[in-house]
PDB file of C-alpha atoms in Angstrom:
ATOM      1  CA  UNK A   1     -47.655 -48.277  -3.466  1.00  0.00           C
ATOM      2  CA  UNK A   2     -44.554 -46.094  -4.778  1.00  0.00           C
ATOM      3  CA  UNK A   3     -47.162 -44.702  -7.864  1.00  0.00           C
ATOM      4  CA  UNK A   4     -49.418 -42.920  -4.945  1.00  0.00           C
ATOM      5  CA  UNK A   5     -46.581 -40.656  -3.951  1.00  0.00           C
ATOM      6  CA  UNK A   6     -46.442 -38.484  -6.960  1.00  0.00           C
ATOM      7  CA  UNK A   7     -50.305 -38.084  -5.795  1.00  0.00           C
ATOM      8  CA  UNK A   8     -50.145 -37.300  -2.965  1.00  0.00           C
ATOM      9  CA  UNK A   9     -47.196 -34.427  -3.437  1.00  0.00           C
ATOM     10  CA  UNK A  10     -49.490 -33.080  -6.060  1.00  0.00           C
ATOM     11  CA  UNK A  11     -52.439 -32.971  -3.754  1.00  0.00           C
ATOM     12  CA  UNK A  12     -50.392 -31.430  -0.900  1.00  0.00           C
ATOM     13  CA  UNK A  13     -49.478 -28.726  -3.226  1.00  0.00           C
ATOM     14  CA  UNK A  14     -52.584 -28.293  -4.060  1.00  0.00           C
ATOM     15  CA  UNK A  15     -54.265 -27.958  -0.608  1.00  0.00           C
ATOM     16  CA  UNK A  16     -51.192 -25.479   0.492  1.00  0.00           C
ATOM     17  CA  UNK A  17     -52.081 -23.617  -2.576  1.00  0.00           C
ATOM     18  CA  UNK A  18     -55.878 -23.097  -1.509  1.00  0.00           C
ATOM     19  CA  UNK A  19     -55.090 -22.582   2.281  1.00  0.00           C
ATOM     20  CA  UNK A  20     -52.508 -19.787   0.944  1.00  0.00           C
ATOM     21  CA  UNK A  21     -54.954 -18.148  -1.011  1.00  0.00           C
ATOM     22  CA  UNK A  22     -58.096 -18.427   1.853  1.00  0.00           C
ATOM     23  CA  UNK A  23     -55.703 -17.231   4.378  1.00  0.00           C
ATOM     24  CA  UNK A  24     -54.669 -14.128   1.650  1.00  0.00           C
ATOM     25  CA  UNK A  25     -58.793 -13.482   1.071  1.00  0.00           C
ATOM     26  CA  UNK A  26     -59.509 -13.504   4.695  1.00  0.00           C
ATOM     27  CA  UNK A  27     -57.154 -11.070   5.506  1.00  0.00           C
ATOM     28  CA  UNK A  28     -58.130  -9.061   2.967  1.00  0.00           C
ATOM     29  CA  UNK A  29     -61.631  -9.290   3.956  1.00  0.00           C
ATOM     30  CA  UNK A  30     -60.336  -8.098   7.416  1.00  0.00           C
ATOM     31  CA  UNK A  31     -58.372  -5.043   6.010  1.00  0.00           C
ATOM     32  CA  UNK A  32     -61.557  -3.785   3.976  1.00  0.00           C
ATOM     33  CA  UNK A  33     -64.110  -4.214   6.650  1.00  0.00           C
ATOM     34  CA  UNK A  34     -62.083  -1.864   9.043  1.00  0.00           C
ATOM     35  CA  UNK A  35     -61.451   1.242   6.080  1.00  0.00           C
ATOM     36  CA  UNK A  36     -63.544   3.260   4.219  1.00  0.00           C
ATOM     37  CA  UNK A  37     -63.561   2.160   0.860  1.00  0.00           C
ATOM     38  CA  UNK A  38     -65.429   5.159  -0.521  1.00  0.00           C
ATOM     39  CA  UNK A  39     -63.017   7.638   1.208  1.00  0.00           C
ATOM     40  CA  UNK A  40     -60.234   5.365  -0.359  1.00  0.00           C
ATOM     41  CA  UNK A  41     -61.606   5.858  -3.590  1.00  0.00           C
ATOM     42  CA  UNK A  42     -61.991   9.354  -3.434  1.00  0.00           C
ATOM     43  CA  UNK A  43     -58.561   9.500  -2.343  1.00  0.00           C
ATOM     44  CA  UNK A  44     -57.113   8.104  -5.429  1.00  0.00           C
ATOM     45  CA  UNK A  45     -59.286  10.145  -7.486  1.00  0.00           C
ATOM     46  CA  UNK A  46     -57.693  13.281  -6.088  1.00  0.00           C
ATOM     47  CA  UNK A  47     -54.008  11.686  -6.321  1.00  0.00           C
ATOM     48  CA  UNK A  48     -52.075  13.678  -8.566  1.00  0.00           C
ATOM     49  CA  UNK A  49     -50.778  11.485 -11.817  1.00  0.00           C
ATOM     50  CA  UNK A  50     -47.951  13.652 -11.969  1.00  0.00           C
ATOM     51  CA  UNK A  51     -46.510  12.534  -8.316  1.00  0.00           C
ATOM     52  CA  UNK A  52     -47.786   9.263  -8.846  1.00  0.00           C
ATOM     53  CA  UNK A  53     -45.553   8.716 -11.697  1.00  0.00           C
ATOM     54  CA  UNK A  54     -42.501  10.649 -10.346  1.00  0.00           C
ATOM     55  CA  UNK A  55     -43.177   7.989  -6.846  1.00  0.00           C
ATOM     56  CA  UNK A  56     -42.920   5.558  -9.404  1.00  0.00           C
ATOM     57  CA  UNK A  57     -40.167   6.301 -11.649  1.00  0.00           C
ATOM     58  CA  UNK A  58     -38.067   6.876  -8.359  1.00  0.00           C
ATOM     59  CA  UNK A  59     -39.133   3.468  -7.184  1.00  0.00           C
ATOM     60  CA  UNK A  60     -37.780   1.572  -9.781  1.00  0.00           C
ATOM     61  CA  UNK A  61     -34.690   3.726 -10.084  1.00  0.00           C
ATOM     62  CA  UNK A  62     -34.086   2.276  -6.560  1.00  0.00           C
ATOM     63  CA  UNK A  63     -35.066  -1.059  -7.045  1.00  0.00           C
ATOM     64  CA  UNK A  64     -33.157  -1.255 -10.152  1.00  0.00           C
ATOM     65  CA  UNK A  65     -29.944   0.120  -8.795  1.00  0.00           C
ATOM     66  CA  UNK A  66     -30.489  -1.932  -5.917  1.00  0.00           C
ATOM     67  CA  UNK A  67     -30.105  -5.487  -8.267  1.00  0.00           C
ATOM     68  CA  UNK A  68     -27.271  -3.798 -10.140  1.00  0.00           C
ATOM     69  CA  UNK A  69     -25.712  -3.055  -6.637  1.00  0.00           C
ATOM     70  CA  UNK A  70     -26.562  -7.132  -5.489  1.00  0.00           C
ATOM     71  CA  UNK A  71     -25.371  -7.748  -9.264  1.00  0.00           C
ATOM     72  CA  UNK A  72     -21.781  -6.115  -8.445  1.00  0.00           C
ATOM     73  CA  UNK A  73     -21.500  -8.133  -4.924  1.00  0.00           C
ATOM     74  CA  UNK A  74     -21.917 -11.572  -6.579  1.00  0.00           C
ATOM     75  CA  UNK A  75     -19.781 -11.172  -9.564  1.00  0.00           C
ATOM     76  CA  UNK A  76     -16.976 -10.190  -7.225  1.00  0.00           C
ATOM     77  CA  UNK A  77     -17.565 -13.334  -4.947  1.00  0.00           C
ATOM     78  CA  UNK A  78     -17.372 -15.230  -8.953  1.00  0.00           C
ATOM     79  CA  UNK A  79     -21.193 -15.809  -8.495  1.00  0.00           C
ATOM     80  CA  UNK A  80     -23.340 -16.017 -11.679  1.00  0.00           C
ATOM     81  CA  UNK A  81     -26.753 -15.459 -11.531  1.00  0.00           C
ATOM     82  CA  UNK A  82     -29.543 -13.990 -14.372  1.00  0.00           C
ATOM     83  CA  UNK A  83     -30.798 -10.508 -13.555  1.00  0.00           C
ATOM     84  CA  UNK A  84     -34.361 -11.952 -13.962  1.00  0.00           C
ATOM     85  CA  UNK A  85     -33.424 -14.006 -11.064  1.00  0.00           C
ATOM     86  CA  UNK A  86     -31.630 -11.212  -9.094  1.00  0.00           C
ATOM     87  CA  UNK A  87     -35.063  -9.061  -9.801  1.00  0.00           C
ATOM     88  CA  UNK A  88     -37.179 -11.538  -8.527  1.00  0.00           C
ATOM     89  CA  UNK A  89     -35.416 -12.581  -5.823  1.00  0.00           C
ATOM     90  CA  UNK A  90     -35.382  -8.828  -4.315  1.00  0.00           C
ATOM     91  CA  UNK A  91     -39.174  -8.282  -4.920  1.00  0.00           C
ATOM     92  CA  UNK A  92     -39.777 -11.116  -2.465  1.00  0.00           C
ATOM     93  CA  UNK A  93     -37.367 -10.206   0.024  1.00  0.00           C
ATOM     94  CA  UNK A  94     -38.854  -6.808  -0.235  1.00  0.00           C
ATOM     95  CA  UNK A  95     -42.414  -8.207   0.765  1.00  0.00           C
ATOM     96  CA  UNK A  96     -40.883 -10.074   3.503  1.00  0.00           C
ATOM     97  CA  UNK A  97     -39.036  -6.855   4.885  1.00  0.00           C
ATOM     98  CA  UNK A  98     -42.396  -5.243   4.993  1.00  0.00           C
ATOM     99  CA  UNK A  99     -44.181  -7.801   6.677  1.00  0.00           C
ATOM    100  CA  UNK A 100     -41.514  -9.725   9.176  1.00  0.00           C
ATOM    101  CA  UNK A 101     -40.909  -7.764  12.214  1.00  0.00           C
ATOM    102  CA  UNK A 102     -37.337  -7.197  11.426  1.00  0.00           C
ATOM    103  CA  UNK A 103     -35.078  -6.391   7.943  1.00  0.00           C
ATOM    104  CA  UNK A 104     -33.498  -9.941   8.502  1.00  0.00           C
ATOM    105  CA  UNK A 105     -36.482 -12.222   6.706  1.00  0.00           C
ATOM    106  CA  UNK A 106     -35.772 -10.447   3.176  1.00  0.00           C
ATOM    107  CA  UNK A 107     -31.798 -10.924   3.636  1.00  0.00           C
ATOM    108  CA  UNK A 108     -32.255 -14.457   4.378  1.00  0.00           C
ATOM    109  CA  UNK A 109     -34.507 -14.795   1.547  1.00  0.00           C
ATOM    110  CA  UNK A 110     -31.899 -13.063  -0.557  1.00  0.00           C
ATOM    111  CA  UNK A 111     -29.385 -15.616   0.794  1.00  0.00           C
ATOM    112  CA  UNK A 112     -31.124 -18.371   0.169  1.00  0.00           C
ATOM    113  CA  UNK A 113     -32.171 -18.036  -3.406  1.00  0.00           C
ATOM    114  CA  UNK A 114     -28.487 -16.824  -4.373  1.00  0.00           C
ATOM    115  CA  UNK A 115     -27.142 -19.823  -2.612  1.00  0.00           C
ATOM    116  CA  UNK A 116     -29.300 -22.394  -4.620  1.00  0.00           C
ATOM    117  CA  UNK A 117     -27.716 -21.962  -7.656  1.00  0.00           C
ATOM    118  CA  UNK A 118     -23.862 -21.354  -6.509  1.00  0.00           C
TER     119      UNK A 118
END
């Protein structure tokens, strides 16, 4: 009996996996049934490359000064953790701060992937 419980956590993950990703399709499906994809298009066409790049240059000045900044708070609490780690951890906790009602969900998330390896 113990053998079908390595199974079973694999087919779990499995189904979890493909409800995530029909749950992430149908939303999407939602989302471009209500806009105007051509418009869209045309849209980003007209976008200038120039502000597009200075958007994202500025973007990852912030989110990179943002890690350093998390960076500085742990190694004064004696708190080692990889950059990679620290720059992963804040692009999740920046999706959940955009799509959680409140700022909290991507602090907690912050929280709880420093804490794992303290």
């Amino acid at each position: 009996m113990p053998s079908s419980q390595p199974e079973a956590s694999s087919t779990r993950r499995y189904v979890l996996l493909a409800l995530k990703i029909s749950v992430s399709l149908a939303l999407l499906a939602v989302l471009f049934s209500r806009i105007d994809v051509g418009r869209l298009w045309a849209g980003a066409r007209n976008a200038s490359l120039l502000w597009l790049s200075a958007a994202l240059a500025l973007y990852l000045v912030n989110v990179l000064a943002s890690i350093w900044r998390w960076h500085l708070l742990l190694r004064a609490q004696h708190v080692a953790i990889r950059r990679r780690s620290l720059l992963e951890t804040f692009l999740i906790a920046c999706f959940f701060n955009n799509f959680l009602p409140s700022n909290i969900g991507g602090d907690v998330i912050r929280i709880r992937d420093t804490a794992r390896p303290a």
